[in-house]
PDB file of C-alpha atoms in Angstrom:
ATOM      1  CA  MET S   1       0.000   0.000   0.000  1.00  0.00           C
ATOM      2  CA  SER S   2       1.219   3.501  -0.790  1.00  0.00           C
ATOM      3  CA  VAL S   3      -0.043   7.054  -1.217  1.00  0.00           C
ATOM      4  CA  ASP S   4      -1.823   7.595  -4.537  1.00  0.00           C
ATOM      5  CA  LEU S   5       0.333  10.058  -6.493  1.00  0.00           C
ATOM      6  CA  LYS S   6      -1.604  10.083  -9.750  1.00  0.00           C
ATOM      7  CA  ARG S   7      -2.390  13.553 -11.102  1.00  0.00           C
ATOM      8  CA  GLY S   8      -4.312  14.755 -14.102  1.00  0.00           C
ATOM      9  CA  GLU S   9      -5.572  11.333 -15.075  1.00  0.00           C
ATOM     10  CA  THR S  10      -9.167  10.444 -15.809  1.00  0.00           C
ATOM     11  CA  LEU S  11     -11.315   7.870 -14.085  1.00  0.00           C
ATOM     12  CA  PRO S  12     -13.114   5.426 -16.432  1.00  0.00           C
ATOM     13  CA  ILE S  13     -16.611   4.412 -15.326  1.00  0.00           C
ATOM     14  CA  HIS S  14     -17.905   1.315 -17.118  1.00  0.00           C
ATOM     15  CA  ILE S  15     -21.711   1.160 -17.056  1.00  0.00           C
ATOM     16  CA  ASN S  16     -23.973  -1.672 -18.182  1.00  0.00           C
ATOM     17  CA  MET S  17     -27.502  -1.520 -16.750  1.00  0.00           C
ATOM     18  CA  THR S  18     -31.046  -2.456 -17.712  1.00  0.00           C
ATOM     19  CA  PHE S  19     -34.160  -0.473 -16.787  1.00  0.00           C
ATOM     20  CA  PRO S  20     -37.050  -2.837 -17.615  1.00  0.00           C
ATOM     21  CA  ALA S  21     -39.815  -0.294 -16.845  1.00  0.00           C
ATOM     22  CA  LEU S  22     -38.453   2.849 -18.550  1.00  0.00           C
ATOM     23  CA  PRO S  23     -38.252   3.415 -22.338  1.00  0.00           C
ATOM     24  CA  CYS S  24     -34.983   4.720 -23.805  1.00  0.00           C
ATOM     25  CA  ASP S  25     -36.634   7.997 -24.883  1.00  0.00           C
ATOM     26  CA  VAL S  26     -36.980   9.156 -21.273  1.00  0.00           C
ATOM     27  CA  LEU S  27     -33.682   7.891 -19.829  1.00  0.00           C
ATOM     28  CA  SER S  28     -30.775  10.293 -19.414  1.00  0.00           C
ATOM     29  CA  VAL S  29     -27.384  10.307 -17.709  1.00  0.00           C
ATOM     30  CA  ASP S  30     -26.400  13.308 -15.580  1.00  0.00           C
ATOM     31  CA  ALA S  31     -22.766  13.493 -14.448  1.00  0.00           C
ATOM     32  CA  ILE S  32     -21.096  16.030 -12.178  1.00  0.00           C
ATOM     33  CA  ASP S  33     -17.943  16.201 -10.059  1.00  0.00           C
ATOM     34  CA  MET S  34     -16.998  18.210  -6.991  1.00  0.00           C
ATOM     35  CA  SER S  35     -15.024  20.772  -8.986  1.00  0.00           C
ATOM     36  CA  GLY S  36     -18.154  21.691 -10.932  1.00  0.00           C
ATOM     37  CA  LYS S  37     -16.323  20.993 -14.191  1.00  0.00           C
ATOM     38  CA  HIS S  38     -17.544  18.543 -16.783  1.00  0.00           C
ATOM     39  CA  GLU S  39     -14.987  16.648 -18.768  1.00  0.00           C
ATOM     40  CA  VAL S  40     -17.492  13.904 -19.489  1.00  0.00           C
ATOM     41  CA  ASP S  41     -18.197  15.028 -23.025  1.00  0.00           C
ATOM     42  CA  LEU S  42     -14.556  14.604 -24.057  1.00  0.00           C
ATOM     43  CA  ASP S  43     -14.685  10.828 -24.096  1.00  0.00           C
ATOM     44  CA  THR S  44     -18.262   9.951 -23.329  1.00  0.00           C
ATOM     45  CA  ASN S  45     -19.363   6.809 -25.096  1.00  0.00           C
ATOM     46  CA  ILE S  46     -22.831   5.788 -23.952  1.00  0.00           C
ATOM     47  CA  TRP S  47     -25.309   3.703 -25.910  1.00  0.00           C
ATOM     48  CA  LYS S  48     -28.931   2.766 -25.298  1.00  0.00           C
ATOM     49  CA  LEU S  49     -30.654  -0.415 -26.442  1.00  0.00           C
ATOM     50  CA  ARG S  50     -34.440  -0.472 -26.706  1.00  0.00           C
ATOM     51  CA  LEU S  51     -35.884  -3.629 -25.185  1.00  0.00           C
ATOM     52  CA  ASN S  52     -39.340  -5.109 -25.595  1.00  0.00           C
ATOM     53  CA  SER S  53     -41.335  -6.545 -22.688  1.00  0.00           C
ATOM     54  CA  TYR S  54     -39.463  -9.852 -23.080  1.00  0.00           C
ATOM     55  CA  GLY S  55     -36.054  -8.164 -22.828  1.00  0.00           C
ATOM     56  CA  HIS S  56     -35.206  -8.614 -26.508  1.00  0.00           C
ATOM     57  CA  ILE S  57     -33.391  -5.805 -28.352  1.00  0.00           C
ATOM     58  CA  ILE S  58     -35.605  -3.867 -30.777  1.00  0.00           C
ATOM     59  CA  GLY S  59     -33.420  -0.827 -31.484  1.00  0.00           C
ATOM     60  CA  THR S  60     -30.142   0.957 -30.773  1.00  0.00           C
ATOM     61  CA  GLU S  61     -29.277   4.611 -30.376  1.00  0.00           C
ATOM     62  CA  TYR S  62     -26.384   6.783 -29.266  1.00  0.00           C
ATOM     63  CA  LEU S  63     -27.086   8.670 -26.061  1.00  0.00           C
ATOM     64  CA  THR S  64     -27.244  12.281 -27.203  1.00  0.00           C
ATOM     65  CA  ASP S  65     -29.190  13.532 -24.210  1.00  0.00           C
ATOM     66  CA  LEU S  66     -26.301  13.487 -21.716  1.00  0.00           C
ATOM     67  CA  VAL S  67     -27.304  16.170 -19.240  1.00  0.00           C
ATOM     68  CA  GLU S  68     -24.455  18.310 -17.965  1.00  0.00           C
ATOM     69  CA  LYS S  69     -25.166  21.092 -15.509  1.00  0.00           C
ATOM     70  CA  GLU S  70     -23.222  23.157 -13.013  1.00  0.00           C
ATOM     71  CA  HIS S  71     -23.895  22.595  -9.319  1.00  0.00           C
ATOM     72  CA  GLU S  72     -25.896  25.786  -8.901  1.00  0.00           C
ATOM     73  CA  GLU S  73     -27.966  25.194 -12.022  1.00  0.00           C
ATOM     74  CA  HIS S  74     -28.700  21.677 -10.847  1.00  0.00           C
ATOM     75  CA  LYS S  75     -29.844  22.871  -7.419  1.00  0.00           C
ATOM     76  CA  HIS S  76     -31.815  25.683  -9.015  1.00  0.00           C
ATOM     77  CA  ASP S  77     -33.750  23.290 -11.248  1.00  0.00           C
ATOM     78  CA  HIS S  78     -34.867  21.224  -8.273  1.00  0.00           C
ATOM     79  CA  ASN S  79     -35.740  24.181  -6.034  1.00  0.00           C
ATOM     80  CA  LYS S  80     -37.464  26.281  -8.696  1.00  0.00           C
ATOM     81  CA  ASP S  81     -41.113  27.094  -8.065  1.00  0.00           C
ATOM     82  CA  HIS S  82     -43.195  24.336  -9.637  1.00  0.00           C
ATOM     83  CA  LYS S  83     -45.814  26.653 -11.156  1.00  0.00           C
ATOM     84  CA  ASP S  84     -43.270  28.912 -12.856  1.00  0.00           C
ATOM     85  CA  ASP S  85     -41.559  25.852 -14.274  1.00  0.00           C
ATOM     86  CA  ILE S  86     -44.817  24.453 -15.667  1.00  0.00           C
ATOM     87  CA  ASP S  87     -45.696  27.826 -17.213  1.00  0.00           C
ATOM     88  CA  GLU S  88     -42.262  28.056 -18.815  1.00  0.00           C
ATOM     89  CA  LYS S  89     -42.539  24.555 -20.268  1.00  0.00           C
ATOM     90  CA  LEU S  90     -46.092  25.186 -21.428  1.00  0.00           C
ATOM     91  CA  HIS S  91     -44.820  28.190 -23.341  1.00  0.00           C
ATOM     92  CA  ALA S  92     -42.028  26.159 -24.900  1.00  0.00           C
ATOM     93  CA  PHE S  93     -43.755  22.810 -25.365  1.00  0.00           C
ATOM     94  CA  GLY S  94     -47.455  23.298 -24.647  1.00  0.00           C
ATOM     95  CA  PHE S  95     -48.828  22.861 -28.152  1.00  0.00           C
ATOM     96  CA  ASP S  96     -45.602  21.964 -29.910  1.00  0.00           C
ATOM     97  CA  GLU S  97     -46.176  19.117 -32.365  1.00  0.00           C
ATOM     98  CA  ASP S  98     -42.804  17.473 -31.678  1.00  0.00           C
ATOM     99  CA  ALA S  99     -43.491  17.410 -27.926  1.00  0.00           C
ATOM    100  CA  GLU S 100     -46.952  15.936 -28.451  1.00  0.00           C
ATOM    101  CA  ASN S 101     -45.586  13.258 -30.775  1.00  0.00           C
ATOM    102  CA  MET S 102     -42.844  12.443 -28.278  1.00  0.00           C
ATOM    103  CA  ILE S 103     -45.384  12.120 -25.446  1.00  0.00           C
ATOM    104  CA  LYS S 104     -47.566   9.795 -27.553  1.00  0.00           C
ATOM    105  CA  LYS S 105     -44.535   7.720 -28.542  1.00  0.00           C
ATOM    106  CA  VAL S 106     -43.329   7.292 -24.945  1.00  0.00           C
ATOM    107  CA  LYS S 107     -46.828   6.506 -23.637  1.00  0.00           C
ATOM    108  CA  HIS S 108     -47.148   3.809 -26.285  1.00  0.00           C
ATOM    109  CA  ALA S 109     -43.727   2.427 -25.294  1.00  0.00           C
ATOM    110  CA  LEU S 110     -44.780   2.355 -21.618  1.00  0.00           C
ATOM    111  CA  GLU S 111     -48.019   0.548 -22.465  1.00  0.00           C
ATOM    112  CA  SER S 112     -46.041  -1.978 -24.529  1.00  0.00           C
ATOM    113  CA  GLY S 113     -43.736  -2.632 -21.551  1.00  0.00           C
ATOM    114  CA  GLU S 114     -40.594  -1.307 -23.239  1.00  0.00           C
ATOM    115  CA  GLY S 115     -37.368  -1.147 -21.278  1.00  0.00           C
ATOM    116  CA  CYS S 116     -33.877   0.168 -21.925  1.00  0.00           C
ATOM    117  CA  ARG S 117     -30.313  -1.038 -21.545  1.00  0.00           C
ATOM    118  CA  VAL S 118     -27.698   1.664 -20.972  1.00  0.00           C
ATOM    119  CA  TYR S 119     -24.044   0.803 -21.501  1.00  0.00           C
ATOM    120  CA  GLY S 120     -20.709   2.430 -22.255  1.00  0.00           C
ATOM    121  CA  VAL S 121     -17.891   4.354 -20.598  1.00  0.00           C
ATOM    122  CA  LEU S 122     -17.785   7.723 -18.866  1.00  0.00           C
ATOM    123  CA  ASP S 123     -14.326   9.279 -18.515  1.00  0.00           C
ATOM    124  CA  VAL S 124     -14.417  11.699 -15.585  1.00  0.00           C
ATOM    125  CA  GLN S 125     -11.877  13.616 -13.521  1.00  0.00           C
ATOM    126  CA  ARG S 126     -10.194  11.800 -10.628  1.00  0.00           C
ATOM    127  CA  VAL S 127     -12.127  13.715  -7.996  1.00  0.00           C
ATOM    128  CA  ALA S 128     -15.241  12.887  -5.982  1.00  0.00           C
ATOM    129  CA  GLY S 129     -18.484  13.175  -7.916  1.00  0.00           C
ATOM    130  CA  ASN S 130     -21.657  11.429  -8.929  1.00  0.00           C
ATOM    131  CA  PHE S 131     -23.612  10.322 -11.936  1.00  0.00           C
ATOM    132  CA  HIS S 132     -27.213   9.294 -12.044  1.00  0.00           C
ATOM    133  CA  ILE S 133     -29.578   7.708 -14.506  1.00  0.00           C
ATOM    134  CA  SER S 134     -33.121   9.034 -14.456  1.00  0.00           C
ATOM    135  CA  VAL S 135     -35.805  10.948 -16.370  1.00  0.00           C
ATOM    136  CA  HIS S 136     -34.172  14.287 -15.488  1.00  0.00           C
ATOM    137  CA  GLY S 137     -33.482  14.943 -19.165  1.00  0.00           C
ATOM    138  CA  LEU S 138     -37.195  15.618 -19.647  1.00  0.00           C
ATOM    139  CA  ASN S 139     -38.658  18.995 -18.752  1.00  0.00           C
ATOM    140  CA  ILE S 140     -41.226  18.940 -15.949  1.00  0.00           C
ATOM    141  CA  TYR S 141     -44.249  19.546 -18.206  1.00  0.00           C
ATOM    142  CA  VAL S 142     -43.447  16.670 -20.560  1.00  0.00           C
ATOM    143  CA  ALA S 143     -42.616  14.349 -17.648  1.00  0.00           C
ATOM    144  CA  GLN S 144     -45.937  15.187 -15.975  1.00  0.00           C
ATOM    145  CA  MET S 145     -47.807  14.544 -19.220  1.00  0.00           C
ATOM    146  CA  ILE S 146     -46.106  11.165 -19.674  1.00  0.00           C
ATOM    147  CA  PHE S 147     -46.117   9.792 -16.127  1.00  0.00           C
ATOM    148  CA  GLY S 148     -48.781  11.836 -14.342  1.00  0.00           C
ATOM    149  CA  GLY S 149     -46.489  12.315 -11.353  1.00  0.00           C
ATOM    150  CA  ALA S 150     -43.141  11.261  -9.876  1.00  0.00           C
ATOM    151  CA  LYS S 151     -44.668   8.326  -7.998  1.00  0.00           C
ATOM    152  CA  ASN S 152     -45.392   6.603 -11.336  1.00  0.00           C
ATOM    153  CA  VAL S 153     -41.736   6.585 -12.444  1.00  0.00           C
ATOM    154  CA  ASN S 154     -40.381   3.068 -11.925  1.00  0.00           C
ATOM    155  CA  VAL S 155     -36.578   3.014 -11.688  1.00  0.00           C
ATOM    156  CA  SER S 156     -36.325  -0.772 -11.230  1.00  0.00           C
ATOM    157  CA  HIS S 157     -32.930  -1.806 -12.553  1.00  0.00           C
ATOM    158  CA  VAL S 158     -30.415  -4.581 -13.071  1.00  0.00           C
ATOM    159  CA  ILE S 159     -26.696  -3.755 -12.841  1.00  0.00           C
ATOM    160  CA  HIS S 160     -24.879  -6.131 -15.180  1.00  0.00           C
ATOM    161  CA  ASP S 161     -21.530  -4.398 -14.763  1.00  0.00           C
ATOM    162  CA  LEU S 162     -20.282  -1.357 -12.907  1.00  0.00           C
ATOM    163  CA  SER S 163     -16.525  -0.980 -12.700  1.00  0.00           C
ATOM    164  CA  PHE S 164     -13.848   1.701 -12.646  1.00  0.00           C
ATOM    165  CA  GLY S 165     -11.199   0.235 -14.880  1.00  0.00           C
ATOM    166  CA  PRO S 166     -10.101  -3.086 -16.423  1.00  0.00           C
ATOM    167  CA  LYS S 167     -10.561  -6.323 -14.495  1.00  0.00           C
ATOM    168  CA  TYR S 168      -7.583  -8.170 -13.007  1.00  0.00           C
ATOM    169  CA  PRO S 169      -7.490 -11.852 -11.892  1.00  0.00           C
ATOM    170  CA  GLY S 170      -9.531 -12.310  -8.725  1.00  0.00           C
ATOM    171  CA  ILE S 171     -11.232  -8.880  -8.723  1.00  0.00           C
ATOM    172  CA  HIS S 172     -14.719  -8.688  -7.223  1.00  0.00           C
ATOM    173  CA  ASN S 173     -16.980  -5.816  -8.231  1.00  0.00           C
ATOM    174  CA  PRO S 174     -19.726  -5.858  -5.569  1.00  0.00           C
ATOM    175  CA  LEU S 175     -22.498  -4.378  -7.757  1.00  0.00           C
ATOM    176  CA  ASP S 176     -22.236  -6.851 -10.650  1.00  0.00           C
ATOM    177  CA  GLY S 177     -25.431  -8.867 -10.916  1.00  0.00           C
ATOM    178  CA  THR S 178     -27.441  -6.534  -8.634  1.00  0.00           C
ATOM    179  CA  VAL S 179     -31.223  -6.761  -9.246  1.00  0.00           C
ATOM    180  CA  ARG S 180     -33.558  -4.140  -7.735  1.00  0.00           C
ATOM    181  CA  MET S 181     -37.214  -4.438  -8.737  1.00  0.00           C
ATOM    182  CA  LEU S 182     -39.953  -2.164  -7.389  1.00  0.00           C
ATOM    183  CA  HIS S 183     -43.583  -3.239  -7.075  1.00  0.00           C
ATOM    184  CA  ASP S 184     -46.389  -0.814  -6.153  1.00  0.00           C
ATOM    185  CA  THR S 185     -43.888   1.796  -4.964  1.00  0.00           C
ATOM    186  CA  SER S 186     -41.373   4.269  -6.349  1.00  0.00           C
ATOM    187  CA  GLY S 187     -38.280   5.947  -5.014  1.00  0.00           C
ATOM    188  CA  THR S 188     -34.634   6.855  -5.413  1.00  0.00           C
ATOM    189  CA  PHE S 189     -31.688   4.491  -5.121  1.00  0.00           C
ATOM    190  CA  LYS S 190     -28.339   5.816  -3.922  1.00  0.00           C
ATOM    191  CA  TYR S 191     -25.133   3.813  -4.111  1.00  0.00           C
ATOM    192  CA  TYR S 192     -22.286   5.335  -2.069  1.00  0.00           C
ATOM    193  CA  ILE S 193     -19.052   4.063  -3.580  1.00  0.00           C
ATOM    194  CA  LYS S 194     -15.524   4.207  -2.144  1.00  0.00           C
ATOM    195  CA  ILE S 195     -12.987   3.711  -4.934  1.00  0.00           C
ATOM    196  CA  VAL S 196      -9.566   2.234  -4.092  1.00  0.00           C
ATOM    197  CA  PRO S 197      -6.875   2.832  -6.753  1.00  0.00           C
ATOM    198  CA  THR S 198      -5.206  -0.501  -7.515  1.00  0.00           C
ATOM    199  CA  GLU S 199      -2.163  -1.661  -9.463  1.00  0.00           C
ATOM    200  CA  TYR S 200      -1.884  -5.277 -10.555  1.00  0.00           C
ATOM    201  CA  ARG S 201       1.715  -6.320 -11.316  1.00  0.00           C
ATOM    202  CA  TYR S 202       2.047  -9.447 -13.429  1.00  0.00           C
ATOM    203  CA  ILE S 203       5.044 -11.822 -13.314  1.00  0.00           C
ATOM    204  CA  SER S 204       5.977 -10.433 -16.726  1.00  0.00           C
ATOM    205  CA  LYS S 205       6.461  -7.011 -14.980  1.00  0.00           C
ATOM    206  CA  ASP S 206       3.496  -5.546 -16.865  1.00  0.00           C
ATOM    207  CA  VAL S 207       1.440  -3.202 -14.677  1.00  0.00           C
ATOM    208  CA  LEU S 208      -2.351  -2.928 -14.956  1.00  0.00           C
ATOM    209  CA  PRO S 209      -3.655   0.310 -13.381  1.00  0.00           C
ATOM    210  CA  THR S 210      -7.282  -0.066 -12.304  1.00  0.00           C
ATOM    211  CA  ASN S 211      -9.619   0.448  -9.332  1.00  0.00           C
ATOM    212  CA  GLN S 212     -11.608  -1.706  -6.938  1.00  0.00           C
ATOM    213  CA  PHE S 213     -14.407  -0.394  -4.737  1.00  0.00           C
ATOM    214  CA  SER S 214     -16.737  -0.966  -1.810  1.00  0.00           C
ATOM    215  CA  VAL S 215     -20.360   0.175  -1.768  1.00  0.00           C
ATOM    216  CA  THR S 216     -23.205   1.071   0.591  1.00  0.00           C
ATOM    217  CA  GLU S 217     -26.777   1.125  -0.714  1.00  0.00           C
ATOM    218  CA  TYR S 218     -29.673   3.340   0.339  1.00  0.00           C
ATOM    219  CA  PHE S 219     -33.273   3.547  -0.913  1.00  0.00           C
ATOM    220  CA  SER S 220     -35.780   6.309  -0.168  1.00  0.00           C
ATOM    221  CA  THR S 221     -39.463   6.110  -1.076  1.00  0.00           C
ATOM    222  CA  ILE S 222     -41.051   8.946  -3.047  1.00  0.00           C
ATOM    223  CA  ASN S 223     -44.148  10.514  -1.500  1.00  0.00           C
ATOM    224  CA  GLU S 224     -46.748  12.818  -3.046  1.00  0.00           C
ATOM    225  CA  PHE S 225     -45.181  15.981  -1.642  1.00  0.00           C
ATOM    226  CA  ASP S 226     -41.641  15.377  -2.941  1.00  0.00           C
ATOM    227  CA  ARG S 227     -40.523  17.638  -5.772  1.00  0.00           C
ATOM    228  CA  THR S 228     -37.666  15.341  -6.750  1.00  0.00           C
ATOM    229  CA  TRP S 229     -38.096  12.613  -9.335  1.00  0.00           C
ATOM    230  CA  PRO S 230     -36.977   8.995  -8.856  1.00  0.00           C
ATOM    231  CA  ALA S 231     -33.438   8.225 -10.013  1.00  0.00           C
ATOM    232  CA  VAL S 232     -30.535   5.837  -9.513  1.00  0.00           C
ATOM    233  CA  TYR S 233     -27.555   7.728  -8.083  1.00  0.00           C
ATOM    234  CA  PHE S 234     -23.949   6.573  -7.911  1.00  0.00           C
ATOM    235  CA  LEU S 235     -21.984   8.846  -5.560  1.00  0.00           C
ATOM    236  CA  TYR S 236     -18.269   8.044  -5.590  1.00  0.00           C
ATOM    237  CA  ASP S 237     -15.200   9.144  -3.660  1.00  0.00           C
ATOM    238  CA  LEU S 238     -11.552   8.132  -4.075  1.00  0.00           C
ATOM    239  CA  SER S 239      -9.244   6.689  -1.441  1.00  0.00           C
ATOM    240  CA  PRO S 240      -5.835   8.424  -1.151  1.00  0.00           C
ATOM    241  CA  ILE S 241      -4.149   5.026  -0.785  1.00  0.00           C
ATOM    242  CA  THR S 242      -3.148   2.817  -3.713  1.00  0.00           C
ATOM    243  CA  VAL S 243      -3.125  -0.958  -3.281  1.00  0.00           C
ATOM    244  CA  THR S 244      -0.487  -2.897  -5.236  1.00  0.00           C
ATOM    245  CA  ILE S 245      -1.096  -6.584  -5.942  1.00  0.00           C
ATOM    246  CA  LYS S 246       1.901  -8.569  -7.218  1.00  0.00           C
ATOM    247  CA  GLU S 247       2.090 -11.934  -8.906  1.00  0.00           C
ATOM    248  CA  GLU S 248       5.134 -13.852  -7.630  1.00  0.00           C
ATOM    249  CA  ARG S 249       6.669 -17.233  -8.367  1.00  0.00           C
ATOM    250  CA  ARG S 250       7.694 -19.414  -5.452  1.00  0.00           C
ATOM    251  CA  SER S 251      11.474 -20.075  -5.329  1.00  0.00           C
ATOM    252  CA  PHE S 252      13.063 -23.425  -6.328  1.00  0.00           C
ATOM    253  CA  LEU S 253      14.116 -23.941  -2.695  1.00  0.00           C
ATOM    254  CA  HIS S 254      10.469 -23.624  -1.621  1.00  0.00           C
ATOM    255  CA  LEU S 255       9.545 -26.294  -4.203  1.00  0.00           C
ATOM    256  CA  ILE S 256      12.216 -28.673  -2.855  1.00  0.00           C
ATOM    257  CA  THR S 257      11.016 -28.105   0.730  1.00  0.00           C
ATOM    258  CA  ARG S 258       7.392 -28.856  -0.196  1.00  0.00           C
ATOM    259  CA  LEU S 259       8.485 -31.924  -2.182  1.00  0.00           C
ATOM    260  CA  CYS S 260      10.400 -33.255   0.817  1.00  0.00           C
ATOM    261  CA  ALA S 261       7.390 -32.652   3.071  1.00  0.00           C
ATOM    262  CA  VAL S 262       5.113 -34.535   0.655  1.00  0.00           C
ATOM    263  CA  LEU S 263       7.538 -37.446   0.276  1.00  0.00           C
ATOM    264  CA  GLY S 264       8.147 -37.642   4.036  1.00  0.00           C
ATOM    265  CA  GLY S 265       4.420 -37.627   4.744  1.00  0.00           C
ATOM    266  CA  THR S 266       3.788 -40.307   2.110  1.00  0.00           C
ATOM    267  CA  PHE S 267       6.575 -42.489   3.532  1.00  0.00           C
ATOM    268  CA  ALA S 268       5.254 -42.164   7.104  1.00  0.00           C
ATOM    269  CA  LEU S 269       1.662 -42.896   6.045  1.00  0.00           C
ATOM    270  CA  THR S 270       2.558 -45.987   3.989  1.00  0.00           C
ATOM    271  CA  GLY S 271       4.647 -47.293   6.902  1.00  0.00           C
ATOM    272  CA  MET S 272       1.689 -46.939   9.272  1.00  0.00           C
ATOM    273  CA  LEU S 273      -0.685 -48.630   6.800  1.00  0.00           C
ATOM    274  CA  ASP S 274       1.803 -51.474   6.315  1.00  0.00           C
ATOM    275  CA  ARG S 275       1.989 -52.098  10.093  1.00  0.00           C
ATOM    276  CA  TRP S 276      -1.811 -52.048  10.458  1.00  0.00           C
ATOM    277  CA  MET S 277      -2.335 -54.424   7.573  1.00  0.00           C
ATOM    278  CA  TYR S 278       0.301 -56.831   8.961  1.00  0.00           C
ATOM    279  CA  ARG S 279      -1.387 -56.878  12.405  1.00  0.00           C
ATOM    280  CA  LEU S 280      -4.829 -57.391  10.844  1.00  0.00           C
ATOM    281  CA  LEU S 281      -3.679 -60.305   8.700  1.00  0.00           C
ATOM    282  CA  GLU S 282      -1.790 -61.807  11.658  1.00  0.00           C
ATOM    283  CA  ALA S 283      -4.938 -61.663  13.789  1.00  0.00           C
ATOM    284  CA  LEU S 284      -7.031 -63.299  11.068  1.00  0.00           C
ATOM    285  CA  THR S 285      -4.605 -66.125  10.228  1.00  0.00           C
ATOM    286  CA  LYS S 286      -3.357 -66.994  13.772  1.00  0.00           C
ATOM    287  CA  PRO S 287      -5.164 -70.174  14.986  1.00  0.00           C
ATOM    288  CA  SER S 288      -7.336 -69.647  18.055  1.00  0.00           C
ATOM    289  CA  ALA S 289      -6.451 -71.288  21.397  1.00  0.00           C
ATOM    290  CA  ARG S 290      -9.691 -73.380  21.363  1.00  0.00           C
ATOM    291  CA  SER S 291      -8.900 -74.988  17.983  1.00  0.00           C
ATOM    292  CA  VAL S 292      -5.391 -75.902  19.237  1.00  0.00           C
ATOM    293  CA  LEU S 293      -6.847 -77.730  22.331  1.00  0.00           C
ATOM    294  CA  ARG S 294      -9.138 -79.796  20.143  1.00  0.00           C
TER     295      ARG S 294
END
């Protein structure tokens, strides 16, 4: 273990998740870090797969609705007066044909049981931050028209893969295979992640820089008075300590020692078995005292 001295590098976030109850048209990814800067768009590579009610792929699209906002803007959007927001969206989208068509399309997708698989890589700065997947890309008016309220947004999800770098032999990513299904309720999931920078050193001297992590999960139910919309948040922080894992070969002397131990044990065991077998056969073949008297 040593102090993490990396500077100016990016942190790769590998995402592969399925939202079985939300169509791709309403899903968006919002990423922000503690510095307020957004480097996500430099190397963002996120794709969405449309899924039918059986989970089969029926379409693919590049995620163009990556939402990127400054801290203050983000807070402002959530704390803005609801009525003013609705009025603003009505002005912009109220009788707009594109908005109406989009609403009809999404409602049809919801009725058909469409889902969405989101996968790809986010390259972010190596500072604490968060990203979340939700319907926050929609304006409030359109979201209200589609869902009729936050409590009807179902963020049930399956995490196929969430990792922060390439996999090394023996790595365990605790969120892989996570299934969270909601029935007759809605709410927000928050995963608090502690990232540990890790170096894996192979026997060949090649070094694989990656990260492992631990996670704590929290779920909060949405009620009628909440102004927030359901989402799945991943809030991450980085450890200042790097863990180095090395592959090493055992020495020839160690091999000889183990070989001697195995041979010695085998010799001792066969000697014991030989003595036991001899005594058993002796007891079976020795004539009894009664038969001798007769």
